[in-house]
Tab-separated table of C-alpha atoms and ligand atoms in Angstrom:
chain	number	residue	atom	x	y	z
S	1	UNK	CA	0.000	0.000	0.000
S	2	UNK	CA	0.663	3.621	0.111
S	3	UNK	CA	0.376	5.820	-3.005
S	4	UNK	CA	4.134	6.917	-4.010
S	5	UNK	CA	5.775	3.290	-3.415
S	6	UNK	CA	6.977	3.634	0.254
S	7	UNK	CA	6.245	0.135	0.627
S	8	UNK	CA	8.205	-1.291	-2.264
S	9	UNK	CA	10.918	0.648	-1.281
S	10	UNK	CA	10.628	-0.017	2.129
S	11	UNK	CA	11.200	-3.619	1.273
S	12	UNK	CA	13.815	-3.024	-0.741
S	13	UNK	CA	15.784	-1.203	1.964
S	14	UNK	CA	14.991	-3.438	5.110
S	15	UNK	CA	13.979	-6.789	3.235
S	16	UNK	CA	10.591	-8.957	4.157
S	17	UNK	CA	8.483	-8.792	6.945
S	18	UNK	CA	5.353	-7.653	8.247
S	19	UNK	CA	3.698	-4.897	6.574
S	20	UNK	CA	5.226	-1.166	7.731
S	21	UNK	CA	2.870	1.248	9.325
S	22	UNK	CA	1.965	4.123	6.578
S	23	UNK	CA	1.292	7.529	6.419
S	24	UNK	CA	1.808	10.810	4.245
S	25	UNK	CA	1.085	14.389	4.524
S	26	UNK	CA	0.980	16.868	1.817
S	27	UNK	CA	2.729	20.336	1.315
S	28	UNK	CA	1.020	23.768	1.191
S	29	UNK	CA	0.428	26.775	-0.804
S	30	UNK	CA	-0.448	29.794	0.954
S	31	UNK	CA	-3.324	31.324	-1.117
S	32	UNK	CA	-2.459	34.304	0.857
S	33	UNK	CA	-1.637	36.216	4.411
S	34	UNK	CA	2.066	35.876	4.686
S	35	UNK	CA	4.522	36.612	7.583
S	36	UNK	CA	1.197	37.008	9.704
S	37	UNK	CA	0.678	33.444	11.550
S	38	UNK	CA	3.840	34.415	14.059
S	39	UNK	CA	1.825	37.776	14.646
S	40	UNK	CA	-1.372	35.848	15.310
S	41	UNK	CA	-2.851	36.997	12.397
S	42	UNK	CA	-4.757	35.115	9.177
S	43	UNK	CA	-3.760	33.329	6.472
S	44	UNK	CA	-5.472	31.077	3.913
S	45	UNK	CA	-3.521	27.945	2.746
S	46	UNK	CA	-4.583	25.023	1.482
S	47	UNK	CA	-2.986	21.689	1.038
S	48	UNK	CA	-1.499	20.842	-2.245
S	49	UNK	CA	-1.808	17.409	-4.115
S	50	UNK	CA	2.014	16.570	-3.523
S	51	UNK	CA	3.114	14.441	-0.493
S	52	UNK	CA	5.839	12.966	1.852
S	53	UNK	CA	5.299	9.565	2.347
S	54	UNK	CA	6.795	7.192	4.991
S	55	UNK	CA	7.106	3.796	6.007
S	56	UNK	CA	7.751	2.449	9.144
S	57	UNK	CA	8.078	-0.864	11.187
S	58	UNK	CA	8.827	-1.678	14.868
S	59	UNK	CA	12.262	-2.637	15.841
S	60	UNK	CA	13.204	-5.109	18.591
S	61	UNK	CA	15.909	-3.173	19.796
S	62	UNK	CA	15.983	0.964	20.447
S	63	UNK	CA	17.931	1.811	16.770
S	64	UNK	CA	16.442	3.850	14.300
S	65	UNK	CA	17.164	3.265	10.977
S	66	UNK	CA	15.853	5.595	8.598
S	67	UNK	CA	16.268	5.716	4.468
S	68	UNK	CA	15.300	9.145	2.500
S	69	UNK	CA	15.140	8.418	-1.083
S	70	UNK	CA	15.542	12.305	-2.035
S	71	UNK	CA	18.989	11.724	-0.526
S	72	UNK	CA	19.863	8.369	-0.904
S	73	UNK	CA	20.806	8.480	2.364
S	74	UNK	CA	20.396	5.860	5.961
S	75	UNK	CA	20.368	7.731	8.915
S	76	UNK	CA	20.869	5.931	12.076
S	77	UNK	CA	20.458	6.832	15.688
S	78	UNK	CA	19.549	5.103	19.009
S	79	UNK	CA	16.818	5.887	21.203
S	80	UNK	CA	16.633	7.180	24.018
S	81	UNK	CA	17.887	9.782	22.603
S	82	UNK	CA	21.097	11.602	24.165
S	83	UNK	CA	21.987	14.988	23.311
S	84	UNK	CA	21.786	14.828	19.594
S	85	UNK	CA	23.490	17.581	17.523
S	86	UNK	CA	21.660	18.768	14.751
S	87	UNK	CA	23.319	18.467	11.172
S	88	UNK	CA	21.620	20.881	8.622
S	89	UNK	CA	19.958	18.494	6.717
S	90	UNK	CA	16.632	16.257	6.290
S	91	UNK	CA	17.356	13.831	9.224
S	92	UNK	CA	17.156	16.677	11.436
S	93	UNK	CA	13.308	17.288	11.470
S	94	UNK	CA	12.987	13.150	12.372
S	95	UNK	CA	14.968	14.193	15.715
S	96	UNK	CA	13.226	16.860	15.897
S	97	UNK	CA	9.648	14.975	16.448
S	98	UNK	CA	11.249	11.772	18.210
S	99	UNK	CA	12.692	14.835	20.967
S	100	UNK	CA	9.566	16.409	20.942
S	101	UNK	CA	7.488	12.292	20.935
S	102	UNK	CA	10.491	11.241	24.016
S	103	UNK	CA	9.053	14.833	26.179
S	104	UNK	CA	5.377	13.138	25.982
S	105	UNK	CA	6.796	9.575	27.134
S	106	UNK	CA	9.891	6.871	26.850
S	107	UNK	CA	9.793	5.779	23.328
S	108	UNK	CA	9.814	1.870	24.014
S	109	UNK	CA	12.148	0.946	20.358
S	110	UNK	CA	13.236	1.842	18.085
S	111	UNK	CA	12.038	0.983	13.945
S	112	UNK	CA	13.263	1.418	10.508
S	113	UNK	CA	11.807	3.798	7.604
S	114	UNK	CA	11.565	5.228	4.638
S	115	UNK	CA	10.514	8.406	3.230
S	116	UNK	CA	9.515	8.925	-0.386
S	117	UNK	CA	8.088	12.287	-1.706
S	118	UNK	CA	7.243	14.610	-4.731
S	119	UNK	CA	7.004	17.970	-2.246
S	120	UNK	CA	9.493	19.822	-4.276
S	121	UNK	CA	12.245	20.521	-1.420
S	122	UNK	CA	13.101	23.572	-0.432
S	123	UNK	CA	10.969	25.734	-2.736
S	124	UNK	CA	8.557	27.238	-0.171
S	125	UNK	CA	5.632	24.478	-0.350
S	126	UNK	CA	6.191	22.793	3.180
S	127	UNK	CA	8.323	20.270	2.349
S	128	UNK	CA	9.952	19.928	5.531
S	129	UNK	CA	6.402	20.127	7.352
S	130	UNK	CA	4.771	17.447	5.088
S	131	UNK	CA	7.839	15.322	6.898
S	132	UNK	CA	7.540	16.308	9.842
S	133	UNK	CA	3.559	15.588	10.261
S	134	UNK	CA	3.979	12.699	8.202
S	135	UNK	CA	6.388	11.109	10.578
S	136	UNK	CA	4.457	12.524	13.834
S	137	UNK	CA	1.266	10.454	11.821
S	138	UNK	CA	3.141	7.451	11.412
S	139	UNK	CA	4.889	7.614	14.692
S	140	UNK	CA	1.952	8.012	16.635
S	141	UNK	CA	0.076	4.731	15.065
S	142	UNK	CA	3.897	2.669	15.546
S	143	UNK	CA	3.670	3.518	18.970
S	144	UNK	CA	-0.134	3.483	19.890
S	145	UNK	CA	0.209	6.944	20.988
S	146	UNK	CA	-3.089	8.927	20.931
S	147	UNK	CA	-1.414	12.078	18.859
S	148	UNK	CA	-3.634	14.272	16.487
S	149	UNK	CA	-5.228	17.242	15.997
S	150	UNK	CA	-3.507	20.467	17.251
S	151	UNK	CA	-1.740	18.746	19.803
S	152	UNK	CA	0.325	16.710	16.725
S	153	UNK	CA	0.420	20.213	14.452
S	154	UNK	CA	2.259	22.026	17.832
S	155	UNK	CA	4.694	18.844	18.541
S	156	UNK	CA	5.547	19.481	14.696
S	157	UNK	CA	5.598	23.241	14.653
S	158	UNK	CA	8.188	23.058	18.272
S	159	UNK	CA	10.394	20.170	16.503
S	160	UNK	CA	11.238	22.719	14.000
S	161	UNK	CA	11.491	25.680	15.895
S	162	UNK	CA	13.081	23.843	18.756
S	163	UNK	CA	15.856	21.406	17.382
S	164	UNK	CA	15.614	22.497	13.757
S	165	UNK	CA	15.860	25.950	14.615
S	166	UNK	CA	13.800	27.861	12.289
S	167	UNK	CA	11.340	30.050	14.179
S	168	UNK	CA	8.637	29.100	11.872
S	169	UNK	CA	4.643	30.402	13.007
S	170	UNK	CA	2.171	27.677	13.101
S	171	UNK	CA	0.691	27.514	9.103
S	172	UNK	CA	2.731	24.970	7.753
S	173	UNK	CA	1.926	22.416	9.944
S	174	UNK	CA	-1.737	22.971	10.288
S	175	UNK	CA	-1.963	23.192	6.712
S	176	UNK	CA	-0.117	19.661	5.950
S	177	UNK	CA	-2.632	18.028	8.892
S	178	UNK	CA	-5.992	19.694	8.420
S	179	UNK	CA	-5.829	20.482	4.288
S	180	UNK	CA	-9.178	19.460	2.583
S	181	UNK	CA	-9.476	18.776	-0.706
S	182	UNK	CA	-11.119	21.750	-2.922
S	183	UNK	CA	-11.014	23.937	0.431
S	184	UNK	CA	-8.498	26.520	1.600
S	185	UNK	CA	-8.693	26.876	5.506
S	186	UNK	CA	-9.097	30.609	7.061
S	187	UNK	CA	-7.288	30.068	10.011
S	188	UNK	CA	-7.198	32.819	12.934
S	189	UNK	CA	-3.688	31.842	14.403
S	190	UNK	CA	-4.556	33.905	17.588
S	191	UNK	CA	-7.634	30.842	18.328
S	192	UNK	CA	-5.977	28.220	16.072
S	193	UNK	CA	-9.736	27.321	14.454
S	194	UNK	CA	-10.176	27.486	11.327
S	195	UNK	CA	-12.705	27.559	8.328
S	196	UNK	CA	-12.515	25.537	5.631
S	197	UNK	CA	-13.718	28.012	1.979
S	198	UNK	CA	-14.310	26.669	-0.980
S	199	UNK	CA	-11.497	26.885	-3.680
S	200	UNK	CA	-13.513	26.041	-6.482
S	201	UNK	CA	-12.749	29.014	-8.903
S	202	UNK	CA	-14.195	27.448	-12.399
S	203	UNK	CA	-11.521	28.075	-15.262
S	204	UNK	CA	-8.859	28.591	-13.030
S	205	UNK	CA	-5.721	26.980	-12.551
S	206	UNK	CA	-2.922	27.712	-9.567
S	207	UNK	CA	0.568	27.353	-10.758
S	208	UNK	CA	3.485	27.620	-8.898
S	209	UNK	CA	6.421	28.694	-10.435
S	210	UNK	CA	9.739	27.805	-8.792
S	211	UNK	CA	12.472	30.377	-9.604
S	212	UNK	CA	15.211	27.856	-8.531
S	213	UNK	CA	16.721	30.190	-6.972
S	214	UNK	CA	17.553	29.338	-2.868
S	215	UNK	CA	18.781	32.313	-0.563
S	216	UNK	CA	21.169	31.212	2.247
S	217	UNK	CA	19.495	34.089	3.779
S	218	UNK	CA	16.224	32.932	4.082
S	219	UNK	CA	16.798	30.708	7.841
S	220	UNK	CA	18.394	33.749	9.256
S	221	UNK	CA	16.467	36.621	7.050
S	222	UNK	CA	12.951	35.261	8.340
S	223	UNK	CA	14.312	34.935	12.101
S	224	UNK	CA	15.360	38.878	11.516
S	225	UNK	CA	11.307	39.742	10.107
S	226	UNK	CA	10.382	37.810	13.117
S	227	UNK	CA	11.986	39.807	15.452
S	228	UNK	CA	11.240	43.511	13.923
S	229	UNK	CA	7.856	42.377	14.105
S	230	UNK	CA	8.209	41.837	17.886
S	231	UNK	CA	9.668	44.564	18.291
S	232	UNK	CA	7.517	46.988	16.553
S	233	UNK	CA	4.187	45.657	18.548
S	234	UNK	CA	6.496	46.339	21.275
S	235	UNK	CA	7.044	49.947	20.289
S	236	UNK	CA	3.042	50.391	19.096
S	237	UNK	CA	2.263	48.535	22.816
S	238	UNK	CA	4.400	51.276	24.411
S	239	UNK	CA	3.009	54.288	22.317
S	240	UNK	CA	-0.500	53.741	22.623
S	241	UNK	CA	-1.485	51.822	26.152
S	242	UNK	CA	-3.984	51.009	27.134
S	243	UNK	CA	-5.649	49.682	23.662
S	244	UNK	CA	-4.425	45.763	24.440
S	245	UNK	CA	-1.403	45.755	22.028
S	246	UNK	CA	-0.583	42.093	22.364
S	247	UNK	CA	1.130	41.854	19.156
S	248	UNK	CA	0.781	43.324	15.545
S	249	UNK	CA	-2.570	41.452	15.046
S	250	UNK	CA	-4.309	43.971	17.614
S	251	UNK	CA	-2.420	47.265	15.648
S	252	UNK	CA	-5.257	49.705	13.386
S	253	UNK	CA	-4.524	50.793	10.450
S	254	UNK	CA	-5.003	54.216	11.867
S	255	UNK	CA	-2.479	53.990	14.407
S	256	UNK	CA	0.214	53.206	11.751
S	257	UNK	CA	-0.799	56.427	10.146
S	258	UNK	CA	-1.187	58.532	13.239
S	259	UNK	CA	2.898	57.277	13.889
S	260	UNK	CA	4.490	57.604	9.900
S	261	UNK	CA	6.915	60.069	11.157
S	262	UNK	CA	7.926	58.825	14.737
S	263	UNK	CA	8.457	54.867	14.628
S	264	UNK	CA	11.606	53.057	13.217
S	265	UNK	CA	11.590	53.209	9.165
S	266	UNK	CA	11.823	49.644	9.264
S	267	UNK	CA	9.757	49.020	12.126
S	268	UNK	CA	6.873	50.745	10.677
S	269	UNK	CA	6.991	49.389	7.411
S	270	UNK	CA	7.202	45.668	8.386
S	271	UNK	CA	4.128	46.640	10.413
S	272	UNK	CA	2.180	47.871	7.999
S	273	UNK	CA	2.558	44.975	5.716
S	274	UNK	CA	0.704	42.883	8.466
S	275	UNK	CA	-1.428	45.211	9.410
S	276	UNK	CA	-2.785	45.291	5.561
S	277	UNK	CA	-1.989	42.169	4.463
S	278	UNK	CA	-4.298	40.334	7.655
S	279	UNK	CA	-7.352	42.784	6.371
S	280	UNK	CA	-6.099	41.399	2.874
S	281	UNK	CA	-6.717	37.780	4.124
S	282	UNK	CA	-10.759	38.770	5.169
S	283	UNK	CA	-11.027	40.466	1.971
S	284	UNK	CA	-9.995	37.235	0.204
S	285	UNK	CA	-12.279	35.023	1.763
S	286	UNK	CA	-14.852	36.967	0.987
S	287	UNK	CA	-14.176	37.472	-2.547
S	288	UNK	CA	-14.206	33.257	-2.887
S	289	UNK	CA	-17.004	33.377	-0.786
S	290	UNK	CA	-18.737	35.600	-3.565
S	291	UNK	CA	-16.687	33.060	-6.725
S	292	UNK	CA	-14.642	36.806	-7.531
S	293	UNK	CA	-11.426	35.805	-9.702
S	294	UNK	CA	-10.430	39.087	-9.982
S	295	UNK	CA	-11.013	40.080	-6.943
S	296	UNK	CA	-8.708	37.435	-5.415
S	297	UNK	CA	-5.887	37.947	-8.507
S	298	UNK	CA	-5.853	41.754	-7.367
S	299	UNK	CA	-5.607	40.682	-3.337
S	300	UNK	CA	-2.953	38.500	-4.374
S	301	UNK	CA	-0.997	40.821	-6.321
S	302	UNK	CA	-1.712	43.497	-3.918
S	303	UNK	CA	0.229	40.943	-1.341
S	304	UNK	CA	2.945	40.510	-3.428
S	305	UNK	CA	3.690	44.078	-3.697
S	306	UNK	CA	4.045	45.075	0.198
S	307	UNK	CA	5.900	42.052	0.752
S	308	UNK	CA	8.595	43.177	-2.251
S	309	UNK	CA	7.955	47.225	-0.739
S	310	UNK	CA	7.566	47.337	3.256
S	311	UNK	CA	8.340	43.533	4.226
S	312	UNK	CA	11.122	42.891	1.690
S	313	UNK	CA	11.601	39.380	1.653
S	314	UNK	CA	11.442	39.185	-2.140
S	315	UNK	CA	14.278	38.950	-5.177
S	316	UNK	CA	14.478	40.103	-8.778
S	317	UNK	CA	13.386	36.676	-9.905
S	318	UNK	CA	10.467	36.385	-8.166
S	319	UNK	CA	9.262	40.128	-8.835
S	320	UNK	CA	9.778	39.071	-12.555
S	321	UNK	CA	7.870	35.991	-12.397
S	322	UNK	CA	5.101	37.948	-10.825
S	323	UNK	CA	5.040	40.905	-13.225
S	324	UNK	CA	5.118	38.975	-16.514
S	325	UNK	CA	2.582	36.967	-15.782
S	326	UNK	CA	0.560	40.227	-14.853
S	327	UNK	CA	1.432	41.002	-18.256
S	328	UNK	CA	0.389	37.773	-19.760
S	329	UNK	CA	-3.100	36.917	-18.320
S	330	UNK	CA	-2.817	35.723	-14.962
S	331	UNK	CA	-5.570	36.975	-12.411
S	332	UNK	CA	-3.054	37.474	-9.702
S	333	UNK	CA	0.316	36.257	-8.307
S	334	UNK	CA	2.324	36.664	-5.908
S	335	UNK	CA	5.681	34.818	-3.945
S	336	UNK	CA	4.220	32.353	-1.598
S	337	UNK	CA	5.814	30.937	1.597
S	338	UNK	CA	8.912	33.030	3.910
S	339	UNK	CA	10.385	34.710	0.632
S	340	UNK	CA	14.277	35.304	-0.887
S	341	UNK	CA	13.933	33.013	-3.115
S	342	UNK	CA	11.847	30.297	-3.361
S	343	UNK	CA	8.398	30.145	-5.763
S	344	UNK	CA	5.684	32.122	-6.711
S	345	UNK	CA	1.796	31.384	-7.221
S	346	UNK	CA	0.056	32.521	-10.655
S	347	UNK	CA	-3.682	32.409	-10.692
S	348	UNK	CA	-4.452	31.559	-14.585
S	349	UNK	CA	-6.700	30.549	-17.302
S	350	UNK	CA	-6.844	26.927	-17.221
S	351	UNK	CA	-7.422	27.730	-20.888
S	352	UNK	CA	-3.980	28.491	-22.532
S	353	UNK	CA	-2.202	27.746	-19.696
S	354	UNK	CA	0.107	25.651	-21.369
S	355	UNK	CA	1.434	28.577	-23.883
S	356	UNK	CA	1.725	30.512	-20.647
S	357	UNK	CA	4.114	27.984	-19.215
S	358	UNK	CA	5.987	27.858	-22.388
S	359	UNK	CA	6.341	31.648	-22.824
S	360	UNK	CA	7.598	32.161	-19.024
S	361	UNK	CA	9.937	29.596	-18.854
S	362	UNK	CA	11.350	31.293	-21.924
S	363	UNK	CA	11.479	34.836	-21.058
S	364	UNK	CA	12.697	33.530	-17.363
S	365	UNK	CA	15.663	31.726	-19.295
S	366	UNK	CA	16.247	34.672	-21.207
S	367	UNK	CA	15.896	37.484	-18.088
S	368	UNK	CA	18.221	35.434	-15.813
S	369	UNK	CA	19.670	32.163	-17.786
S	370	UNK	CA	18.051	30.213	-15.239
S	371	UNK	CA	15.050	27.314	-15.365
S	372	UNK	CA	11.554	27.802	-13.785
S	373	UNK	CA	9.936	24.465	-12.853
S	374	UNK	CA	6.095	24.839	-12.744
S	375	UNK	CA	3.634	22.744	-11.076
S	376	UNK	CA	-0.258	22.531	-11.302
S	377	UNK	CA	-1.736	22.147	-7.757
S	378	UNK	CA	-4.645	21.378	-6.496
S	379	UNK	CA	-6.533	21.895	-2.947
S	380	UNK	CA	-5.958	18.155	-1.339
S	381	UNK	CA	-6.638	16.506	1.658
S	382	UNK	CA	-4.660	16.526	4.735
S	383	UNK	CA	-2.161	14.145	6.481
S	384	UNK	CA	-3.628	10.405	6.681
S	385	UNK	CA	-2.672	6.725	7.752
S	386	UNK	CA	-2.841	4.883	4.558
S	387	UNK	CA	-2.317	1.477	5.933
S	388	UNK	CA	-1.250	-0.862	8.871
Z	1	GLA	C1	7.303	29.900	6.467
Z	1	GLA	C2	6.899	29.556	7.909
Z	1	GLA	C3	5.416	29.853	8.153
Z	1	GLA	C4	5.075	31.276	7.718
Z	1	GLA	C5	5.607	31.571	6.320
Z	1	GLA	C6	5.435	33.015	5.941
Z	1	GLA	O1	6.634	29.053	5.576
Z	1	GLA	O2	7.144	28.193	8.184
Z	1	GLA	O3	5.108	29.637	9.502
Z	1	GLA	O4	5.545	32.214	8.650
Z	1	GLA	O5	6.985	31.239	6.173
Z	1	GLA	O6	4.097	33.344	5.856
């Protein structure tokens, strides 16, 4: 079982036996509302029709053995776990969840896995969540622990922030878990509930465009946003008391005006793109409340621009991805997921979406000599067991 071939290549890797335990979880797109879920603010993803898939079976003894075809790699370790160091790269976010899994009890043994995927790594869908919840799924039925809902999204979201050490807000994770397919979910990350909205737009298809281009900047770059942002509900707390400034979620609009000429440059422009871009999030759900294309392709674009202008997390490439295919058709687009670098979401035509493709990979070629990959995604379901 299992949809990408875990299982074959779990036997492959460990040999016969009984059947592994498997799960899978998807990656995300974030239709919009970025850089707002670590302000408690709103954003709209939905789960995207690519997966991490893994396979796992009990071990007698406490070693974990663990194979990750993207890598061709076995990592091994040996629970309990003591002190582990972390080493930059995918085996990191499976400590991460057995640390956070060893803080809720002893984990009795140890097993043997696989992981299989077509989350394109690295690009800003999630790929390292749709591991992380996968394994927290999979774990959780290996072990008979009763693991799920938010409780399993926060175990994921504090193995990355914790022993991976990116600072990430809580989206990802929730996104990979809960997705449902042909919904987005409105999540309030101040309540963490959500409601799932339709993403049926008819004649419209999401792309997302990756510009192949990785920052080294974006780990320490999104840990820098993170803190301005802090600090500038901070400084808005301190200027107007009194009006229950918890963070940037509770700043007005008005206030950001009322303070142009007194707050930090940079303070008050990271600000305002939160401020806007969580009133941009209510505004979209309405408009796909109300079936508006344009009305989301303008929100969307609208996003893209403030987080280029006040919240600067984007590059060259993906400002030209986003303006030629304004140029060319598309309804709205706009970089999706922490920024420098990374990929960018086009809302298009389904009709003549293929020239579209063709045309931008050329004029990307020709702008930077560099390839765009593009995807067609869909709204999917959520993180499931699929067997055992
Ligand atoms: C990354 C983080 C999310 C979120 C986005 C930006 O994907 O993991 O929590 O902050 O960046 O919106």
């Amino acid at each position: 079982m299992g949809q990408l071939g875990t299982a074959r290549l779990f036997r492959e890797v460990f040999g016969a036996g009984p059947e592994p335990v498997i799960s899978w979880a998807p990656g995300r797109v974030n239709l919009i509302g970025e850089h707002t879920d670590y302000n408690e603010g709103y954003v709209l993803p939905f789960a995207v029709d690519r997966y991490t898939e893994v396979a796992l079976r009990p071990r007698r003894d406490g070693k974990v053995l663990a194979y990750a075809a993207a890598f061709d790699r076995l990592f091994s370790c040996e629970l309990p776990l003591r002190e582990p160091e972390r080493k930059g790269e995918w085996s990191d976010y499976l400590v991460g969840v057995l640390l956070e899994l060893s803080k809720r009890g002893e984990l009795p043994h140890g097993f043997e896995a696989t992981i299989i995927g077509n989350v394109p790594l690295g690009a800003g869908l999630s790929s390292s969540a749709s591991l992380e919840v996968a394994l927290a799924v999979g774990l959780s039925r290996l072990y008979g622990l009763e693991l799920e809902g938010l409780e399993l999204v926060e175990l994921c979201q504090r193995a990355e922030s914790g022993f991976v050490g990116m600072p990430c807000g809580i989206m990802d994770q929730y996104a990979s878990y809960f997705g449902e397919p042909g919904k987005a979910l409105f999540l309030d990350t101040r309540t963490l509930r959500h409601r799932p909205v339709p993403l049926e737009l008819p004649g419209v298809s999401f792309l997302i465009v990756d510009s192949g281009v990785r920052r080294a900047l974006a780990g320490s770059g999104y840990a820098e946003r993170r803190r301005e942002c802090e600090e500038a509900a901070l400084w808005l707390a301190r200027r107007f008391p009194g009006r229950g400034i918890r963070s940037l979620r509770d700043v007005e609009r008005g206030m950001l005006d009322e303070v142009r000429d007194e707050m930090p440059e940079i303070l008050w422009k990271r600000a305002a793109h939160v401020v806007e871009e969580n009133d941009r999030v209510l505004k979209a759900v309405e408009a796909l409340d109300g079936g508006d294309v344009q009305g989301v392709g303008k929100l969307l674009t609208a996003s893209h621009g403030l987080l280029r202008d006040l919240f600067q997390v984007s590059t060259p490439e993906l400002d030209f991805l986003v303006e030629w295919g304004l140029e060319h058709g598309a309804f709205g687009a706009r970089l999706v997921g922490g920024g420098f670098g990374g990929v960018t979401l086009h809302l298009v035509p389904r009709e003549g979406k293929e020239a579209y493709v063709q045309d931008l990979k050329r004029a990307y070629r020709a702008r930077f000599g560099l390839t765009a990959s593009v995807l067609e995604v869909r709204p999917a379901p959520g993180a499931a067991h699929l067997s055992a």
